[in-house]
PDB file of C-alpha atoms in Angstrom:
ATOM      1  CA  MET V   1      -5.040 -20.685 -34.650  1.00  0.00           C
ATOM      2  CA  ASN V   2      -2.871 -18.052 -32.955  1.00  0.00           C
ATOM      3  CA  LEU V   3      -0.704 -19.861 -30.403  1.00  0.00           C
ATOM      4  CA  LEU V   4       1.110 -16.720 -29.208  1.00  0.00           C
ATOM      5  CA  PRO V   5      -1.211 -16.019 -26.197  1.00  0.00           C
ATOM      6  CA  VAL V   6      -0.934 -19.684 -25.117  1.00  0.00           C
ATOM      7  CA  PHE V   7       2.871 -19.509 -25.374  1.00  0.00           C
ATOM      8  CA  LYS V   8       2.971 -16.315 -23.294  1.00  0.00           C
ATOM      9  CA  LEU V   9       0.708 -17.857 -20.661  1.00  0.00           C
ATOM     10  CA  ARG V  10       2.920 -20.950 -20.396  1.00  0.00           C
ATOM     11  CA  LYS V  11       5.975 -18.720 -20.094  1.00  0.00           C
ATOM     12  CA  LEU V  12       4.246 -16.776 -17.343  1.00  0.00           C
ATOM     13  CA  PHE V  13       3.431 -19.841 -15.251  1.00  0.00           C
ATOM     14  CA  LEU V  14       6.889 -21.350 -15.769  1.00  0.00           C
ATOM     15  CA  LEU V  15       8.441 -18.160 -14.417  1.00  0.00           C
ATOM     16  CA  VAL V  16       6.124 -18.201 -11.394  1.00  0.00           C
ATOM     17  CA  ALA V  17       7.045 -21.830 -10.693  1.00  0.00           C
ATOM     18  CA  LEU V  18      10.752 -20.991 -10.975  1.00  0.00           C
ATOM     19  CA  LEU V  19      10.406 -18.062  -8.579  1.00  0.00           C
ATOM     20  CA  LEU V  20       8.484 -20.186  -6.077  1.00  0.00           C
ATOM     21  CA  THR V  21      11.259 -22.787  -6.172  1.00  0.00           C
ATOM     22  CA  ILE V  22      13.969 -20.165  -5.658  1.00  0.00           C
ATOM     23  CA  SER V  23      12.074 -18.602  -2.786  1.00  0.00           C
ATOM     24  CA  PHE V  24      11.522 -21.989  -1.120  1.00  0.00           C
ATOM     25  CA  ILE V  25      15.243 -22.791  -1.314  1.00  0.00           C
ATOM     26  CA  PHE V  26      16.106 -19.369   0.084  1.00  0.00           C
ATOM     27  CA  LYS V  27      13.678 -19.856   2.959  1.00  0.00           C
ATOM     28  CA  ILE V  28      15.342 -23.159   3.906  1.00  0.00           C
ATOM     29  CA  ASP V  29      18.781 -21.500   3.883  1.00  0.00           C
ATOM     30  CA  VAL V  30      17.543 -18.701   6.120  1.00  0.00           C
ATOM     31  CA  ILE V  31      16.072 -21.133   8.647  1.00  0.00           C
ATOM     32  CA  GLN V  32      19.379 -22.998   8.816  1.00  0.00           C
ATOM     33  CA  SER V  33      21.320 -19.769   9.310  1.00  0.00           C
ATOM     34  CA  GLN V  34      19.030 -18.571  12.080  1.00  0.00           C
ATOM     35  CA  THR V  35      19.929 -21.461  14.386  1.00  0.00           C
ATOM     36  CA  SER V  36      23.439 -20.070  14.993  1.00  0.00           C
ATOM     37  CA  TYR V  37      22.562 -16.424  15.702  1.00  0.00           C
ATOM     38  CA  THR V  38      19.740 -16.076  18.180  1.00  0.00           C
ATOM     39  CA  ARG V  39      21.069 -14.645  21.438  1.00  0.00           C
ATOM     40  CA  LEU V  40      22.469 -11.554  23.120  1.00  0.00           C
ATOM     41  CA  ASP V  41      25.547 -12.092  25.321  1.00  0.00           C
ATOM     42  CA  PHE V  42      25.969  -9.530  28.118  1.00  0.00           C
ATOM     43  CA  VAL V  43      29.174  -9.170  30.139  1.00  0.00           C
ATOM     44  CA  ASP V  44      29.046  -6.941  33.232  1.00  0.00           C
ATOM     45  CA  THR V  45      32.121  -5.351  34.829  1.00  0.00           C
ATOM     46  CA  ASP V  46      33.210  -5.588  38.456  1.00  0.00           C
ATOM     47  CA  GLY V  47      34.572  -2.029  38.326  1.00  0.00           C
ATOM     48  CA  ASP V  48      38.178  -3.096  38.918  1.00  0.00           C
ATOM     49  CA  GLY V  49      39.142  -3.984  35.380  1.00  0.00           C
ATOM     50  CA  THR V  50      37.746  -7.505  35.573  1.00  0.00           C
ATOM     51  CA  PHE V  51      34.511  -8.865  34.182  1.00  0.00           C
ATOM     52  CA  LYS V  52      31.786 -11.175  35.406  1.00  0.00           C
ATOM     53  CA  PRO V  53      30.836 -14.322  33.471  1.00  0.00           C
ATOM     54  CA  LYS V  54      28.631 -13.608  30.471  1.00  0.00           C
ATOM     55  CA  VAL V  55      24.872 -13.864  30.683  1.00  0.00           C
ATOM     56  CA  SER V  56      22.950 -14.808  27.531  1.00  0.00           C
ATOM     57  CA  TYR V  57      19.462 -13.669  26.559  1.00  0.00           C
ATOM     58  CA  ALA V  58      17.345 -15.044  23.739  1.00  0.00           C
ATOM     59  CA  SER V  59      16.965 -12.187  21.297  1.00  0.00           C
ATOM     60  CA  GLY V  60      15.969 -13.324  17.815  1.00  0.00           C
ATOM     61  CA  ASN V  61      17.284 -14.264  14.415  1.00  0.00           C
ATOM     62  CA  LYS V  62      20.802 -12.879  13.821  1.00  0.00           C
ATOM     63  CA  PRO V  63      21.165  -9.755  16.019  1.00  0.00           C
ATOM     64  CA  PHE V  64      22.919  -7.114  13.931  1.00  0.00           C
ATOM     65  CA  GLU V  65      23.083  -3.618  15.493  1.00  0.00           C
ATOM     66  CA  ILE V  66      22.376  -2.484  19.058  1.00  0.00           C
ATOM     67  CA  VAL V  67      21.604   0.795  20.845  1.00  0.00           C
ATOM     68  CA  ALA V  68      20.955   1.580  24.510  1.00  0.00           C
ATOM     69  CA  GLY V  69      18.504   4.099  25.971  1.00  0.00           C
ATOM     70  CA  ASP V  70      15.958   4.772  28.689  1.00  0.00           C
ATOM     71  CA  PHE V  71      12.708   3.974  26.903  1.00  0.00           C
ATOM     72  CA  ASN V  72      10.323   4.556  29.820  1.00  0.00           C
ATOM     73  CA  LYS V  73      12.173   7.255  31.811  1.00  0.00           C
ATOM     74  CA  ASP V  74      12.759   5.148  34.919  1.00  0.00           C
ATOM     75  CA  GLY V  75      16.535   5.708  34.885  1.00  0.00           C
ATOM     76  CA  ASN V  76      17.390   2.186  33.678  1.00  0.00           C
ATOM     77  CA  GLN V  77      19.181   1.464  30.429  1.00  0.00           C
ATOM     78  CA  TYR V  78      17.370  -0.701  27.907  1.00  0.00           C
ATOM     79  CA  LEU V  79      18.531  -2.310  24.664  1.00  0.00           C
ATOM     80  CA  ALA V  80      17.113  -2.204  21.145  1.00  0.00           C
ATOM     81  CA  ILE V  81      18.551  -4.692  18.636  1.00  0.00           C
ATOM     82  CA  THR V  82      17.926  -5.149  14.925  1.00  0.00           C
ATOM     83  CA  LEU V  83      17.341  -8.780  13.922  1.00  0.00           C
ATOM     84  CA  TYR V  84      18.621  -9.086  10.367  1.00  0.00           C
ATOM     85  CA  LEU V  85      17.084 -12.478   9.565  1.00  0.00           C
ATOM     86  CA  GLY V  86      13.951 -11.970  11.653  1.00  0.00           C
ATOM     87  CA  ASN V  87      12.883  -8.593  10.177  1.00  0.00           C
ATOM     88  CA  LYS V  88      12.242  -7.329  13.694  1.00  0.00           C
ATOM     89  CA  VAL V  89      13.509  -4.991  16.391  1.00  0.00           C
ATOM     90  CA  SER V  90      14.075  -6.731  19.718  1.00  0.00           C
ATOM     91  CA  ILE V  91      13.629  -4.708  22.934  1.00  0.00           C
ATOM     92  CA  HIS V  92      15.164  -5.813  26.247  1.00  0.00           C
ATOM     93  CA  LEU V  93      14.010  -3.759  29.239  1.00  0.00           C
ATOM     94  CA  GLY V  94      16.712  -3.297  31.882  1.00  0.00           C
ATOM     95  CA  ASN V  95      16.187  -4.106  35.565  1.00  0.00           C
ATOM     96  CA  GLY V  96      18.754  -1.563  36.739  1.00  0.00           C
ATOM     97  CA  ASN V  97      21.087  -4.198  38.198  1.00  0.00           C
ATOM     98  CA  GLY V  98      22.894  -5.337  35.058  1.00  0.00           C
ATOM     99  CA  SER V  99      20.222  -7.826  34.052  1.00  0.00           C
ATOM    100  CA  PHE V 100      17.564  -7.599  31.377  1.00  0.00           C
ATOM    101  CA  GLN V 101      14.017  -8.844  30.881  1.00  0.00           C
ATOM    102  CA  PRO V 102      12.965 -11.227  28.083  1.00  0.00           C
ATOM    103  CA  ASN V 103      12.695  -9.513  24.733  1.00  0.00           C
ATOM    104  CA  THR V 104       9.664  -7.969  23.092  1.00  0.00           C
ATOM    105  CA  SER V 105       9.856  -7.810  19.291  1.00  0.00           C
ATOM    106  CA  TYR V 106       8.350  -5.437  16.736  1.00  0.00           C
ATOM    107  CA  THR V 107       8.128  -6.156  13.030  1.00  0.00           C
ATOM    108  CA  THR V 108      10.164  -3.717  10.959  1.00  0.00           C
ATOM    109  CA  GLY V 109      11.550  -3.646   7.393  1.00  0.00           C
ATOM    110  CA  SER V 110      13.176  -6.494   5.475  1.00  0.00           C
ATOM    111  CA  GLY V 111      16.783  -7.142   6.528  1.00  0.00           C
ATOM    112  CA  PRO V 112      17.071  -4.482   9.274  1.00  0.00           C
ATOM    113  CA  GLN V 113      20.597  -3.314   9.993  1.00  0.00           C
ATOM    114  CA  GLY V 114      21.196   0.218  11.284  1.00  0.00           C
ATOM    115  CA  ILE V 115      19.318   1.572  14.294  1.00  0.00           C
ATOM    116  CA  VAL V 116      19.394   4.892  16.123  1.00  0.00           C
ATOM    117  CA  LEU V 117      17.425   6.656  18.865  1.00  0.00           C
ATOM    118  CA  GLY V 118      15.799  10.059  18.556  1.00  0.00           C
ATOM    119  CA  ASP V 119      12.689  12.041  19.476  1.00  0.00           C
ATOM    120  CA  PHE V 120      11.260  12.329  15.978  1.00  0.00           C
ATOM    121  CA  ASN V 121       7.854  13.775  16.864  1.00  0.00           C
ATOM    122  CA  ARG V 122       9.031  16.005  19.751  1.00  0.00           C
ATOM    123  CA  ASP V 123       6.795  14.385  22.374  1.00  0.00           C
ATOM    124  CA  GLY V 124       9.640  13.740  24.818  1.00  0.00           C
ATOM    125  CA  ASN V 125       9.711   9.971  24.169  1.00  0.00           C
ATOM    126  CA  GLN V 126      12.569   8.093  22.558  1.00  0.00           C
ATOM    127  CA  ASP V 127      11.748   6.703  19.125  1.00  0.00           C
ATOM    128  CA  LEU V 128      13.601   4.238  16.891  1.00  0.00           C
ATOM    129  CA  ALA V 129      14.796   4.676  13.299  1.00  0.00           C
ATOM    130  CA  VAL V 130      15.810   1.484  11.487  1.00  0.00           C
ATOM    131  CA  THR V 131      17.328   1.010   8.036  1.00  0.00           C
ATOM    132  CA  SER V 132      16.234  -2.139   6.181  1.00  0.00           C
ATOM    133  CA  TYR V 133      18.661  -3.422   3.566  1.00  0.00           C
ATOM    134  CA  TRP V 134      16.465  -5.597   1.375  1.00  0.00           C
ATOM    135  CA  ASP V 135      13.478  -3.285   0.845  1.00  0.00           C
ATOM    136  CA  ASN V 136      15.499  -0.015   0.748  1.00  0.00           C
ATOM    137  CA  LYS V 137      13.526   1.665   3.523  1.00  0.00           C
ATOM    138  CA  LEU V 138      13.839   3.788   6.632  1.00  0.00           C
ATOM    139  CA  ASN V 139      11.433   2.543   9.304  1.00  0.00           C
ATOM    140  CA  ILE V 140      10.276   4.727  12.199  1.00  0.00           C
ATOM    141  CA  HIS V 141       8.899   3.203  15.405  1.00  0.00           C
ATOM    142  CA  LEU V 142       7.487   5.933  17.649  1.00  0.00           C
ATOM    143  CA  GLY V 143       7.949   5.350  21.363  1.00  0.00           C
ATOM    144  CA  ASN V 144       4.994   5.430  23.754  1.00  0.00           C
ATOM    145  CA  GLY V 145       7.136   6.489  26.717  1.00  0.00           C
ATOM    146  CA  ASP V 146       6.418   3.275  28.663  1.00  0.00           C
ATOM    147  CA  GLY V 147       8.995   0.999  27.018  1.00  0.00           C
ATOM    148  CA  THR V 148       6.728   0.010  24.134  1.00  0.00           C
ATOM    149  CA  PHE V 149       6.770   1.172  20.529  1.00  0.00           C
ATOM    150  CA  GLN V 150       4.212   1.700  17.795  1.00  0.00           C
ATOM    151  CA  PRO V 151       4.115  -0.225  14.498  1.00  0.00           C
ATOM    152  CA  LYS V 152       6.541   1.003  11.863  1.00  0.00           C
ATOM    153  CA  SER V 153       6.013   3.860   9.448  1.00  0.00           C
ATOM    154  CA  SER V 154       8.244   3.276   6.410  1.00  0.00           C
ATOM    155  CA  PHE V 155       9.890   5.649   3.941  1.00  0.00           C
ATOM    156  CA  LEU V 156      11.852   4.732   0.834  1.00  0.00           C
ATOM    157  CA  SER V 157      15.575   5.327   1.146  1.00  0.00           C
ATOM    158  CA  GLY V 158      18.467   4.801  -1.255  1.00  0.00           C
ATOM    159  CA  ASN V 159      19.348   1.371  -2.596  1.00  0.00           C
ATOM    160  CA  GLU V 160      20.497  -1.094   0.076  1.00  0.00           C
ATOM    161  CA  PRO V 161      20.924   1.242   3.075  1.00  0.00           C
ATOM    162  CA  PHE V 162      23.649  -0.123   5.329  1.00  0.00           C
ATOM    163  CA  GLU V 163      24.054  -0.077   9.116  1.00  0.00           C
ATOM    164  CA  LYS V 164      25.211   3.503   9.704  1.00  0.00           C
ATOM    165  CA  ILE V 165      22.497   6.054  10.440  1.00  0.00           C
ATOM    166  CA  VAL V 166      22.617   9.489  12.088  1.00  0.00           C
ATOM    167  CA  VAL V 167      20.020  11.808  13.605  1.00  0.00           C
ATOM    168  CA  GLY V 168      19.930  15.591  13.143  1.00  0.00           C
ATOM    169  CA  ASP V 169      17.571  18.560  13.208  1.00  0.00           C
ATOM    170  CA  PHE V 170      16.906  18.913   9.491  1.00  0.00           C
ATOM    171  CA  ASN V 171      14.529  21.231   7.676  1.00  0.00           C
ATOM    172  CA  ALA V 172      10.953  19.901   7.571  1.00  0.00           C
ATOM    173  CA  GLU V 173      10.959  20.378   3.778  1.00  0.00           C
ATOM    174  CA  VAL V 174      13.147  17.272   3.513  1.00  0.00           C
ATOM    175  CA  VAL V 175      10.382  15.174   5.079  1.00  0.00           C
ATOM    176  CA  ILE V 176       7.769  16.698   2.751  1.00  0.00           C
ATOM    177  CA  GLU V 177       9.906  15.958  -0.305  1.00  0.00           C
ATOM    178  CA  SER V 178      10.426  12.355   0.846  1.00  0.00           C
ATOM    179  CA  VAL V 179       6.679  11.811   1.199  1.00  0.00           C
ATOM    180  CA  GLU V 180       6.048  13.332  -2.236  1.00  0.00           C
ATOM    181  CA  MET V 181       8.686  11.034  -3.738  1.00  0.00           C
ATOM    182  CA  MET V 182       6.969   7.988  -2.221  1.00  0.00           C
ATOM    183  CA  SER V 183       3.595   9.006  -3.632  1.00  0.00           C
ATOM    184  CA  SER V 184       5.067   9.359  -7.133  1.00  0.00           C
ATOM    185  CA  LEU V 185       6.320   5.748  -7.305  1.00  0.00           C
ATOM    186  CA  GLN V 186       4.504   3.409  -9.660  1.00  0.00           C
ATOM    187  CA  LYS V 187       2.692   0.333  -8.434  1.00  0.00           C
ATOM    188  CA  GLY V 188       4.908  -2.720  -8.571  1.00  0.00           C
ATOM    189  CA  ASP V 189       8.189  -0.820  -8.137  1.00  0.00           C
ATOM    190  CA  ILE V 190       8.760  -2.321  -4.692  1.00  0.00           C
ATOM    191  CA  ASN V 191      12.504  -1.676  -4.510  1.00  0.00           C
ATOM    192  CA  GLY V 192      12.118   1.933  -5.654  1.00  0.00           C
ATOM    193  CA  ASP V 193      14.554   1.784  -8.602  1.00  0.00           C
ATOM    194  CA  GLU V 194      11.994   3.337 -11.009  1.00  0.00           C
ATOM    195  CA  THR V 195      11.564   0.116 -12.987  1.00  0.00           C
ATOM    196  CA  VAL V 196       9.390  -2.958 -12.520  1.00  0.00           C
ATOM    197  CA  ASP V 197      11.540  -6.044 -13.040  1.00  0.00           C
ATOM    198  CA  ILE V 198      12.186  -9.561 -11.722  1.00  0.00           C
ATOM    199  CA  SER V 199      13.634  -8.231  -8.437  1.00  0.00           C
ATOM    200  CA  ASP V 200      10.246  -6.641  -7.699  1.00  0.00           C
ATOM    201  CA  VAL V 201       8.525  -9.934  -8.549  1.00  0.00           C
ATOM    202  CA  ILE V 202      10.720 -11.751  -6.023  1.00  0.00           C
ATOM    203  CA  LEU V 203      10.043  -9.124  -3.337  1.00  0.00           C
ATOM    204  CA  CYS V 204       6.299  -9.441  -3.946  1.00  0.00           C
ATOM    205  CA  LEU V 205       6.555 -13.233  -3.827  1.00  0.00           C
ATOM    206  CA  ARG V 206       8.348 -13.056  -0.470  1.00  0.00           C
ATOM    207  CA  MET V 207       5.457 -10.932   0.844  1.00  0.00           C
ATOM    208  CA  ALA V 208       2.841 -13.274  -0.586  1.00  0.00           C
ATOM    209  CA  ILE V 209       4.287 -16.365   1.130  1.00  0.00           C
ATOM    210  CA  GLY V 210       4.913 -14.588   4.433  1.00  0.00           C
ATOM    211  CA  LEU V 211       8.699 -14.114   4.387  1.00  0.00           C
ATOM    212  CA  ASP V 212       8.379 -10.301   4.410  1.00  0.00           C
ATOM    213  CA  ASP V 213       5.738  -7.879   5.657  1.00  0.00           C
ATOM    214  CA  PRO V 214       3.324  -6.789   2.901  1.00  0.00           C
ATOM    215  CA  ASP V 215       3.687  -3.304   1.416  1.00  0.00           C
ATOM    216  CA  LEU V 216       0.144  -2.570   0.283  1.00  0.00           C
ATOM    217  CA  SER V 217       1.071   0.791  -1.245  1.00  0.00           C
ATOM    218  CA  LEU V 218       3.375  -0.772  -3.859  1.00  0.00           C
ATOM    219  CA  ALA V 219       2.668  -4.519  -3.992  1.00  0.00           C
ATOM    220  CA  ASP V 220      -1.141  -4.747  -3.743  1.00  0.00           C
ATOM    221  CA  MET V 221      -1.655  -4.532  -7.486  1.00  0.00           C
ATOM    222  CA  ASN V 222      -5.358  -5.413  -7.493  1.00  0.00           C
ATOM    223  CA  THR V 223      -6.118  -3.300  -4.379  1.00  0.00           C
ATOM    224  CA  ASP V 224      -7.886  -6.107  -2.518  1.00  0.00           C
ATOM    225  CA  GLY V 225      -6.138  -5.327   0.777  1.00  0.00           C
ATOM    226  CA  VAL V 226      -3.726  -8.287   0.717  1.00  0.00           C
ATOM    227  CA  VAL V 227      -0.526  -9.216  -1.108  1.00  0.00           C
ATOM    228  CA  ASP V 228      -0.935 -12.676  -2.627  1.00  0.00           C
ATOM    229  CA  ILE V 229      -0.010 -14.731  -5.687  1.00  0.00           C
ATOM    230  CA  SER V 230      -2.364 -12.734  -7.910  1.00  0.00           C
ATOM    231  CA  ASP V 231      -0.271  -9.631  -7.210  1.00  0.00           C
ATOM    232  CA  VAL V 232       2.905 -11.595  -7.987  1.00  0.00           C
ATOM    233  CA  ILE V 233       1.465 -12.557 -11.368  1.00  0.00           C
ATOM    234  CA  LEU V 234       0.414  -8.966 -12.117  1.00  0.00           C
ATOM    235  CA  ILE V 235       3.903  -7.633 -11.312  1.00  0.00           C
ATOM    236  CA  LEU V 236       5.460 -10.451 -13.332  1.00  0.00           C
ATOM    237  CA  ARG V 237       3.278  -9.568 -16.347  1.00  0.00           C
ATOM    238  CA  LYS V 238       4.438  -5.963 -16.007  1.00  0.00           C
ATOM    239  CA  ALA V 239       8.087  -6.989 -15.649  1.00  0.00           C
ATOM    240  CA  ILE V 240       8.110  -9.108 -18.831  1.00  0.00           C
ATOM    241  CA  GLY V 241       6.118  -6.605 -20.860  1.00  0.00           C
ATOM    242  CA  LEU V 242       2.733  -8.312 -21.080  1.00  0.00           C
ATOM    243  CA  ASP V 243       1.001  -5.330 -19.420  1.00  0.00           C
TER     244      ASP V 243
END
C-alpha cells in the first residue's frame, strides 16, 4: 500500500491547523491593541497663541495618517483618517465651527497607512488614495461630491507601501501598464511577489475568517464567489508543491 498520499494529506491538514492557530493568536493581539488607539483628539486655537481644551472624537482602530479637505464643497474642512488596525478610512464631516460630526467609515486595504486627496477622475470631486501595508495595494475611493465616497478600487503596488504618497499629473500609459500588470498575476499570489508561498496562505486565511476583505481576483481559487477555507487549502497545496 502506498502511504505517500496519506502522509501528504496529513501534512496538509497539520499545516492548516497551525495556520489557524497562528491567525487566532494574532487576532487576539490585535483586539487588545485596538483598545488603546481609538480616538481623534482635536485642539482648537483661540487666535492669540493659546489653545482651547482638547475635544476627542471616536474614530476607529489605531488612527494612523490624516488629511483635511472640503469633501462636499460647502466651505467647511473635513477630515479623512486611515485606521491601521481597522482596515478602514474614517471620515469626520466638519461643522464649520471647529467641531466635527461622528465618523463614517469605509473599508479599504489591509493595514492602511498613507492617504492623500486628489481628483483622480476629473469630475471636480475630491477623491482619496490610500496605501495599504499588508496587502501591498493602492486603494482609490472616488468621492461623490456630497461628503460620501465609493467603495475602493485596488491596484497592486510595491512591497509594503509606507505612509508617504504623492499626487501628480502622470501619463495615462502608467495606469494602463498597472492594470496590465495586475491581470498578469497568477491566482494565489495575493501579495504580488510572483510566487505562491506560506505568506499568501496566511493572507488568504485572514480573508476566509473575516480579518481582511476578500480579494476575489487572486484568492478565490475555485471561483465560487467567496474566499473560504477551501481556497486556503488550494493555495496551501500550491505553496508546498502538491499542485
